[in-house]
Amino acid sequence: QKEVEQDPGPLSVPEGAIVSLNCTYSNSAFQYFMWYRQYSRKGPELLMYTYSSGNKEDGRFTAQVDKSSKYISLFIRDSQPSDSATYLCAMRPPYNFNKFYFGSGTKLNVKP
Amino acid sequence: DAGVIQSPRHEVTEMGQEVTLRCKPISGHNSLFWYRQTMMRGLELLIYFNNNVPIDDSGMPEDRFSAKMPNASFSTLKIQPSEPRDSAVYFCASSIRDRKDNEQFFGPGTRLTVL
């Protein structure tokens, strides 16, 4: 079993829809959670970074962590065609600042 | 800031040939990572360096793969001999070591095709 599981999609939604992207994980030591966005033929770039449980909001994006369920989510409100990309979750334990565990990524397509 | 620089961007080679991928991290960053991305396996960490020293190479698939970081501004990933199953996109990333909120900055990747 992989340490981080993510549905690969693809997920296709109309412009303006609310998008929910999710990851589950097995290692209860993970405390730092990230979402990266990767456009086609580009490297991943950090979108959001959260620590432990709770919500974090940044514009149209909200990251949610539920440590009791080992489940994290990224919500995108009012989705735009420019949000079309692959979204990768990543996480790490507190004792290793450098080793990130990535999900396989969910491909999102927002149709105009 | 130019970001993480990788070369070449594309590499097509024949099975059995040696392949060398290059990376220049962001100036001032002291951690460097090599990843491989495929549809089947997603993004896999191959090896990472702190202050030019290899720390964890447990992700290197086999002895055909080797990585070096001779100085703070340059790293190479070498595959010798290459095989078709090595075809993937290889990313280099850098970060500032040991920060709680550290972010890994990725380069544009090298798309490797082994025929």
PDB file of C-alpha atoms in Angstrom:
ATOM      1  CA  GLN A   1       0.000   0.000   0.000  1.00  0.00           C
ATOM      2  CA  LYS A   2       1.284   3.447  -0.929  1.00  0.00           C
ATOM      3  CA  GLU A   3       1.671   5.934   1.897  1.00  0.00           C
ATOM      4  CA  VAL A   4      -0.372   8.559   0.058  1.00  0.00           C
ATOM      5  CA  GLU A   5      -3.336   7.703  -2.166  1.00  0.00           C
ATOM      6  CA  GLN A   6      -4.916  10.084  -4.634  1.00  0.00           C
ATOM      7  CA  ASP A   7      -7.554   9.485  -7.284  1.00  0.00           C
ATOM      8  CA  PRO A   8      -5.889  10.192 -10.655  1.00  0.00           C
ATOM      9  CA  GLY A   9      -9.098  11.413 -12.301  1.00  0.00           C
ATOM     10  CA  PRO A  10      -9.428  12.973 -14.763  1.00  0.00           C
ATOM     11  CA  LEU A  11     -12.016  15.272 -13.231  1.00  0.00           C
ATOM     12  CA  SER A  12     -13.944  17.431 -15.660  1.00  0.00           C
ATOM     13  CA  VAL A  13     -16.134  20.291 -14.419  1.00  0.00           C
ATOM     14  CA  PRO A  14     -17.827  23.337 -15.955  1.00  0.00           C
ATOM     15  CA  GLU A  15     -16.441  26.792 -15.303  1.00  0.00           C
ATOM     16  CA  GLY A  16     -17.708  28.224 -12.026  1.00  0.00           C
ATOM     17  CA  ALA A  17     -18.132  24.837 -10.319  1.00  0.00           C
ATOM     18  CA  ILE A  18     -16.784  24.001  -6.883  1.00  0.00           C
ATOM     19  CA  VAL A  19     -14.050  21.406  -7.123  1.00  0.00           C
ATOM     20  CA  SER A  20     -13.068  18.981  -4.373  1.00  0.00           C
ATOM     21  CA  LEU A  21      -9.752  17.146  -4.577  1.00  0.00           C
ATOM     22  CA  ASN A  22      -8.765  14.589  -1.965  1.00  0.00           C
ATOM     23  CA  CYS A  23      -5.956  12.460  -0.612  1.00  0.00           C
ATOM     24  CA  THR A  24      -5.787   9.779   2.018  1.00  0.00           C
ATOM     25  CA  TYR A  25      -2.681   8.679   3.841  1.00  0.00           C
ATOM     26  CA  SER A  26      -1.592   5.903   6.149  1.00  0.00           C
ATOM     27  CA  ASN A  27       1.224   7.410   8.239  1.00  0.00           C
ATOM     28  CA  SER A  28      -0.223   9.100  11.329  1.00  0.00           C
ATOM     29  CA  ALA A  29       3.110  10.897  11.845  1.00  0.00           C
ATOM     30  CA  PHE A  30       2.455  13.222   8.912  1.00  0.00           C
ATOM     31  CA  GLN A  31       1.867  16.755  10.192  1.00  0.00           C
ATOM     32  CA  TYR A  32       2.730  19.045   7.302  1.00  0.00           C
ATOM     33  CA  PHE A  33       0.462  18.958   4.273  1.00  0.00           C
ATOM     34  CA  MET A  34       0.864  20.611   0.917  1.00  0.00           C
ATOM     35  CA  TRP A  35      -0.910  20.946  -2.391  1.00  0.00           C
ATOM     36  CA  TYR A  36       1.115  21.415  -5.544  1.00  0.00           C
ATOM     37  CA  ARG A  37      -0.263  22.411  -8.940  1.00  0.00           C
ATOM     38  CA  GLN A  38       1.364  21.143 -12.098  1.00  0.00           C
ATOM     39  CA  TYR A  39       0.533  22.546 -15.512  1.00  0.00           C
ATOM     40  CA  SER A  40       1.133  20.392 -18.554  1.00  0.00           C
ATOM     41  CA  ARG A  41       4.845  19.952 -19.310  1.00  0.00           C
ATOM     42  CA  LYS A  42       5.877  22.058 -16.300  1.00  0.00           C
ATOM     43  CA  GLY A  43       7.258  21.307 -12.867  1.00  0.00           C
ATOM     44  CA  PRO A  44       4.970  21.247  -9.817  1.00  0.00           C
ATOM     45  CA  GLU A  45       4.580  24.520  -7.915  1.00  0.00           C
ATOM     46  CA  LEU A  46       3.416  24.969  -4.346  1.00  0.00           C
ATOM     47  CA  LEU A  47      -0.178  26.100  -4.011  1.00  0.00           C
ATOM     48  CA  MET A  48      -0.907  25.735  -0.298  1.00  0.00           C
ATOM     49  CA  TYR A  49       0.858  24.609   2.863  1.00  0.00           C
ATOM     50  CA  THR A  50      -0.934  23.631   6.079  1.00  0.00           C
ATOM     51  CA  TYR A  51       0.189  22.338   9.421  1.00  0.00           C
ATOM     52  CA  SER A  52      -1.685  19.674  11.387  1.00  0.00           C
ATOM     53  CA  SER A  53      -5.481  19.773  11.356  1.00  0.00           C
ATOM     54  CA  GLY A  54      -7.934  22.459  10.331  1.00  0.00           C
ATOM     55  CA  ASN A  55      -8.651  24.714   7.386  1.00  0.00           C
ATOM     56  CA  LYS A  56      -6.620  27.251   5.507  1.00  0.00           C
ATOM     57  CA  GLU A  57      -8.041  29.630   2.943  1.00  0.00           C
ATOM     58  CA  ASP A  58      -6.247  31.532   0.181  1.00  0.00           C
ATOM     59  CA  GLY A  59      -8.490  33.309  -2.267  1.00  0.00           C
ATOM     60  CA  ARG A  60     -10.577  30.728  -4.120  1.00  0.00           C
ATOM     61  CA  PHE A  61      -8.629  27.844  -2.574  1.00  0.00           C
ATOM     62  CA  THR A  62      -9.296  26.138   0.760  1.00  0.00           C
ATOM     63  CA  ALA A  63      -7.167  23.339   2.170  1.00  0.00           C
ATOM     64  CA  GLN A  64      -8.647  21.082   4.804  1.00  0.00           C
ATOM     65  CA  VAL A  65      -6.931  18.478   6.975  1.00  0.00           C
ATOM     66  CA  ASP A  66      -8.691  15.808   9.010  1.00  0.00           C
ATOM     67  CA  LYS A  67      -5.968  13.941  10.873  1.00  0.00           C
ATOM     68  CA  SER A  68      -8.398  11.647  12.661  1.00  0.00           C
ATOM     69  CA  SER A  69      -9.502  10.278   9.299  1.00  0.00           C
ATOM     70  CA  LYS A  70      -6.098  10.686   7.630  1.00  0.00           C
ATOM     71  CA  TYR A  71      -7.784  12.666   4.881  1.00  0.00           C
ATOM     72  CA  ILE A  72      -6.939  15.978   3.258  1.00  0.00           C
ATOM     73  CA  SER A  73      -8.892  18.038   0.755  1.00  0.00           C
ATOM     74  CA  LEU A  74      -8.429  20.986  -1.538  1.00  0.00           C
ATOM     75  CA  PHE A  75     -11.511  22.966  -2.528  1.00  0.00           C
ATOM     76  CA  ILE A  76     -11.528  25.349  -5.468  1.00  0.00           C
ATOM     77  CA  ARG A  77     -14.422  27.813  -5.614  1.00  0.00           C
ATOM     78  CA  ASP A  78     -15.582  29.455  -8.828  1.00  0.00           C
ATOM     79  CA  SER A  79     -13.247  27.271 -10.864  1.00  0.00           C
ATOM     80  CA  GLN A  80     -11.677  28.799 -13.963  1.00  0.00           C
ATOM     81  CA  PRO A  81     -10.263  27.245 -17.139  1.00  0.00           C
ATOM     82  CA  SER A  82      -6.861  28.447 -15.907  1.00  0.00           C
ATOM     83  CA  ASP A  83      -7.223  26.029 -12.970  1.00  0.00           C
ATOM     84  CA  SER A  84      -6.937  23.121 -15.420  1.00  0.00           C
ATOM     85  CA  ALA A  85      -3.857  21.260 -14.230  1.00  0.00           C
ATOM     86  CA  THR A  86      -2.782  18.246 -12.225  1.00  0.00           C
ATOM     87  CA  TYR A  87      -2.993  18.709  -8.462  1.00  0.00           C
ATOM     88  CA  LEU A  88      -0.629  16.733  -6.267  1.00  0.00           C
ATOM     89  CA  CYS A  89      -0.909  16.426  -2.537  1.00  0.00           C
ATOM     90  CA  ALA A  90       2.261  16.068  -0.503  1.00  0.00           C
ATOM     91  CA  MET A  91       2.996  15.551   3.152  1.00  0.00           C
ATOM     92  CA  ARG A  92       5.825  14.985   5.570  1.00  0.00           C
ATOM     93  CA  PRO A  93       6.441  14.013   9.183  1.00  0.00           C
ATOM     94  CA  PRO A  94       7.765  16.559  11.707  1.00  0.00           C
ATOM     95  CA  TYR A  95      11.075  14.759  12.114  1.00  0.00           C
ATOM     96  CA  ASN A  96      12.149  15.032   8.476  1.00  0.00           C
ATOM     97  CA  PHE A  97      11.974  18.468   6.903  1.00  0.00           C
ATOM     98  CA  ASN A  98      13.146  17.298   3.540  1.00  0.00           C
ATOM     99  CA  LYS A  99      11.424  14.063   2.596  1.00  0.00           C
ATOM    100  CA  PHE A 100       8.020  14.742   1.049  1.00  0.00           C
ATOM    101  CA  TYR A 101       5.575  11.971   0.213  1.00  0.00           C
ATOM    102  CA  PHE A 102       3.575  12.819  -2.894  1.00  0.00           C
ATOM    103  CA  GLY A 103       0.255  11.562  -4.160  1.00  0.00           C
ATOM    104  CA  SER A 104       0.104  10.540  -7.791  1.00  0.00           C
ATOM    105  CA  GLY A 105      -1.913  13.617  -8.742  1.00  0.00           C
ATOM    106  CA  THR A 106      -5.482  14.345  -9.908  1.00  0.00           C
ATOM    107  CA  LYS A 107      -5.899  15.803 -13.369  1.00  0.00           C
ATOM    108  CA  LEU A 108      -8.517  18.572 -13.419  1.00  0.00           C
ATOM    109  CA  ASN A 109     -10.121  20.011 -16.526  1.00  0.00           C
ATOM    110  CA  VAL A 110     -12.322  23.086 -16.185  1.00  0.00           C
ATOM    111  CA  LYS A 111     -14.436  23.580 -19.287  1.00  0.00           C
ATOM    112  CA  PRO A 112     -15.360  27.129 -20.381  1.00  0.00           C
TER     113      PRO A 112
ATOM    114  CA  ASP B   1      15.706  34.716  -9.844  1.00  0.00           C
ATOM    115  CA  ALA B   2      15.995  32.184 -12.655  1.00  0.00           C
ATOM    116  CA  GLY B   3      14.559  29.322 -10.641  1.00  0.00           C
ATOM    117  CA  VAL B   4      15.837  25.764 -10.843  1.00  0.00           C
ATOM    118  CA  ILE B   5      17.495  25.129 -14.185  1.00  0.00           C
ATOM    119  CA  GLN B   6      17.584  21.697 -15.800  1.00  0.00           C
ATOM    120  CA  SER B   7      19.203  20.501 -18.977  1.00  0.00           C
ATOM    121  CA  PRO B   8      18.550  19.075 -21.402  1.00  0.00           C
ATOM    122  CA  ARG B   9      14.778  19.616 -21.554  1.00  0.00           C
ATOM    123  CA  HIS B  10      14.346  16.613 -23.824  1.00  0.00           C
ATOM    124  CA  GLU B  11      16.570  13.612 -24.344  1.00  0.00           C
ATOM    125  CA  VAL B  12      16.024  10.742 -26.731  1.00  0.00           C
ATOM    126  CA  THR B  13      18.549   7.948 -26.600  1.00  0.00           C
ATOM    127  CA  GLU B  14      18.926   4.298 -27.417  1.00  0.00           C
ATOM    128  CA  MET B  15      18.964   1.467 -24.943  1.00  0.00           C
ATOM    129  CA  GLY B  16      22.405   0.901 -23.507  1.00  0.00           C
ATOM    130  CA  GLN B  17      23.580   4.488 -23.859  1.00  0.00           C
ATOM    131  CA  GLU B  18      24.699   6.654 -20.976  1.00  0.00           C
ATOM    132  CA  VAL B  19      22.430   9.545 -20.073  1.00  0.00           C
ATOM    133  CA  THR B  20      23.423  12.530 -17.936  1.00  0.00           C
ATOM    134  CA  LEU B  21      20.861  14.979 -16.605  1.00  0.00           C
ATOM    135  CA  ARG B  22      21.955  18.275 -15.123  1.00  0.00           C
ATOM    136  CA  CYS B  23      20.547  20.623 -12.533  1.00  0.00           C
ATOM    137  CA  LYS B  24      21.391  24.047 -11.187  1.00  0.00           C
ATOM    138  CA  PRO B  25      19.492  24.787  -7.952  1.00  0.00           C
ATOM    139  CA  ILE B  26      18.293  28.191  -6.828  1.00  0.00           C
ATOM    140  CA  SER B  27      21.142  30.221  -5.388  1.00  0.00           C
ATOM    141  CA  GLY B  28      21.196  30.034  -1.598  1.00  0.00           C
ATOM    142  CA  HIS B  29      19.278  26.768  -1.433  1.00  0.00           C
ATOM    143  CA  ASN B  30      21.167  23.988   0.312  1.00  0.00           C
ATOM    144  CA  SER B  31      18.924  20.983  -0.300  1.00  0.00           C
ATOM    145  CA  LEU B  32      18.565  19.373  -3.702  1.00  0.00           C
ATOM    146  CA  PHE B  33      16.206  16.622  -4.785  1.00  0.00           C
ATOM    147  CA  TRP B  34      15.918  14.375  -7.832  1.00  0.00           C
ATOM    148  CA  TYR B  35      12.466  13.018  -8.677  1.00  0.00           C
ATOM    149  CA  ARG B  36      11.113  10.806 -11.431  1.00  0.00           C
ATOM    150  CA  GLN B  37       7.525  11.125 -12.679  1.00  0.00           C
ATOM    151  CA  THR B  38       5.615   8.520 -14.676  1.00  0.00           C
ATOM    152  CA  MET B  39       1.925   7.936 -15.270  1.00  0.00           C
ATOM    153  CA  MET B  40       2.094   4.585 -13.525  1.00  0.00           C
ATOM    154  CA  ARG B  41       4.064   5.534 -10.414  1.00  0.00           C
ATOM    155  CA  GLY B  42       3.526   9.270 -10.057  1.00  0.00           C
ATOM    156  CA  LEU B  43       6.274  11.425  -8.563  1.00  0.00           C
ATOM    157  CA  GLU B  44       9.000   9.385  -6.885  1.00  0.00           C
ATOM    158  CA  LEU B  45      11.905  10.757  -4.872  1.00  0.00           C
ATOM    159  CA  LEU B  46      15.139   9.222  -6.107  1.00  0.00           C
ATOM    160  CA  ILE B  47      17.747  10.934  -3.944  1.00  0.00           C
ATOM    161  CA  TYR B  48      18.317  14.122  -2.015  1.00  0.00           C
ATOM    162  CA  PHE B  49      21.343  16.095  -0.875  1.00  0.00           C
ATOM    163  CA  ASN B  50      21.874  18.457   2.033  1.00  0.00           C
ATOM    164  CA  ASN B  51      24.865  20.791   1.683  1.00  0.00           C
ATOM    165  CA  ASN B  52      26.104  18.719  -1.272  1.00  0.00           C
ATOM    166  CA  VAL B  53      26.088  15.472   0.747  1.00  0.00           C
ATOM    167  CA  PRO B  54      23.752  12.625  -0.298  1.00  0.00           C
ATOM    168  CA  ILE B  55      21.379  11.972   2.589  1.00  0.00           C
ATOM    169  CA  ASP B  56      18.833   9.478   1.293  1.00  0.00           C
ATOM    170  CA  ASP B  57      19.276   7.491  -1.897  1.00  0.00           C
ATOM    171  CA  SER B  58      16.784   4.776  -1.029  1.00  0.00           C
ATOM    172  CA  GLY B  59      14.658   5.741  -4.016  1.00  0.00           C
ATOM    173  CA  MET B  60      17.390   5.129  -6.585  1.00  0.00           C
ATOM    174  CA  PRO B  61      16.000   2.173  -8.514  1.00  0.00           C
ATOM    175  CA  GLU B  62      19.220   0.287  -9.105  1.00  0.00           C
ATOM    176  CA  ASP B  63      22.949   0.558  -9.565  1.00  0.00           C
ATOM    177  CA  ARG B  64      22.526   1.912 -13.071  1.00  0.00           C
ATOM    178  CA  PHE B  65      21.524   5.203 -11.480  1.00  0.00           C
ATOM    179  CA  SER B  66      24.006   7.510  -9.795  1.00  0.00           C
ATOM    180  CA  ALA B  67      23.879  11.137  -8.667  1.00  0.00           C
ATOM    181  CA  LYS B  68      26.525  13.625  -7.699  1.00  0.00           C
ATOM    182  CA  MET B  69      26.637  17.124  -6.348  1.00  0.00           C
ATOM    183  CA  PRO B  70      30.205  18.411  -6.665  1.00  0.00           C
ATOM    184  CA  ASN B  71      29.289  21.904  -5.465  1.00  0.00           C
ATOM    185  CA  ALA B  72      26.363  23.971  -4.232  1.00  0.00           C
ATOM    186  CA  SER B  73      25.325  25.079  -7.706  1.00  0.00           C
ATOM    187  CA  PHE B  74      25.413  21.884  -9.746  1.00  0.00           C
ATOM    188  CA  SER B  75      24.165  18.314  -9.650  1.00  0.00           C
ATOM    189  CA  THR B  76      23.992  15.448 -12.120  1.00  0.00           C
ATOM    190  CA  LEU B  77      21.897  12.317 -12.393  1.00  0.00           C
ATOM    191  CA  LYS B  78      23.449   9.632 -14.548  1.00  0.00           C
ATOM    192  CA  ILE B  79      21.910   6.475 -15.956  1.00  0.00           C
ATOM    193  CA  GLN B  80      24.307   3.919 -17.353  1.00  0.00           C
ATOM    194  CA  PRO B  81      23.270   1.842 -19.213  1.00  0.00           C
ATOM    195  CA  SER B  82      19.834   3.242 -19.960  1.00  0.00           C
ATOM    196  CA  GLU B  83      16.800   1.009 -20.525  1.00  0.00           C
ATOM    197  CA  PRO B  84      13.357   1.711 -22.069  1.00  0.00           C
ATOM    198  CA  ARG B  85      11.724   1.483 -18.606  1.00  0.00           C
ATOM    199  CA  ASP B  86      13.772   4.522 -17.560  1.00  0.00           C
ATOM    200  CA  SER B  87      11.641   6.672 -19.859  1.00  0.00           C
ATOM    201  CA  ALA B  88      10.050   9.323 -17.647  1.00  0.00           C
ATOM    202  CA  VAL B  89      10.198  12.989 -16.735  1.00  0.00           C
ATOM    203  CA  TYR B  90      13.010  13.692 -14.297  1.00  0.00           C
ATOM    204  CA  PHE B  91      12.645  16.705 -12.026  1.00  0.00           C
ATOM    205  CA  CYS B  92      15.203  18.464  -9.928  1.00  0.00           C
ATOM    206  CA  ALA B  93      14.011  20.538  -6.968  1.00  0.00           C
ATOM    207  CA  SER B  94      15.747  22.678  -4.379  1.00  0.00           C
ATOM    208  CA  SER B  95      14.868  24.141  -1.020  1.00  0.00           C
ATOM    209  CA  ILE B  96      16.326  25.790   2.043  1.00  0.00           C
ATOM    210  CA  ARG B  97      17.259  22.993   4.368  1.00  0.00           C
ATOM    211  CA  ASP B  98      15.512  22.211   7.635  1.00  0.00           C
ATOM    212  CA  ARG B  99      12.931  24.943   7.653  1.00  0.00           C
ATOM    213  CA  LYS B 100       9.588  23.951   9.118  1.00  0.00           C
ATOM    214  CA  ASP B 101       7.689  25.553   6.262  1.00  0.00           C
ATOM    215  CA  ASN B 102      10.209  24.740   3.581  1.00  0.00           C
ATOM    216  CA  GLU B 103       9.001  24.702   0.024  1.00  0.00           C
ATOM    217  CA  GLN B 104      10.570  22.608  -2.678  1.00  0.00           C
ATOM    218  CA  PHE B 105      10.976  24.559  -5.907  1.00  0.00           C
ATOM    219  CA  PHE B 106      10.876  22.374  -8.980  1.00  0.00           C
ATOM    220  CA  GLY B 107      12.657  22.805 -12.273  1.00  0.00           C
ATOM    221  CA  PRO B 108      10.900  22.341 -15.634  1.00  0.00           C
ATOM    222  CA  GLY B 109      12.022  18.722 -15.891  1.00  0.00           C
ATOM    223  CA  THR B 110      13.903  16.612 -18.428  1.00  0.00           C
ATOM    224  CA  ARG B 111      11.723  14.367 -20.566  1.00  0.00           C
ATOM    225  CA  LEU B 112      13.751  11.209 -21.214  1.00  0.00           C
ATOM    226  CA  THR B 113      12.844   8.696 -23.872  1.00  0.00           C
ATOM    227  CA  VAL B 114      14.895   5.518 -24.146  1.00  0.00           C
ATOM    228  CA  LEU B 115      14.243   3.590 -27.348  1.00  0.00           C
TER     229      LEU B 115
END
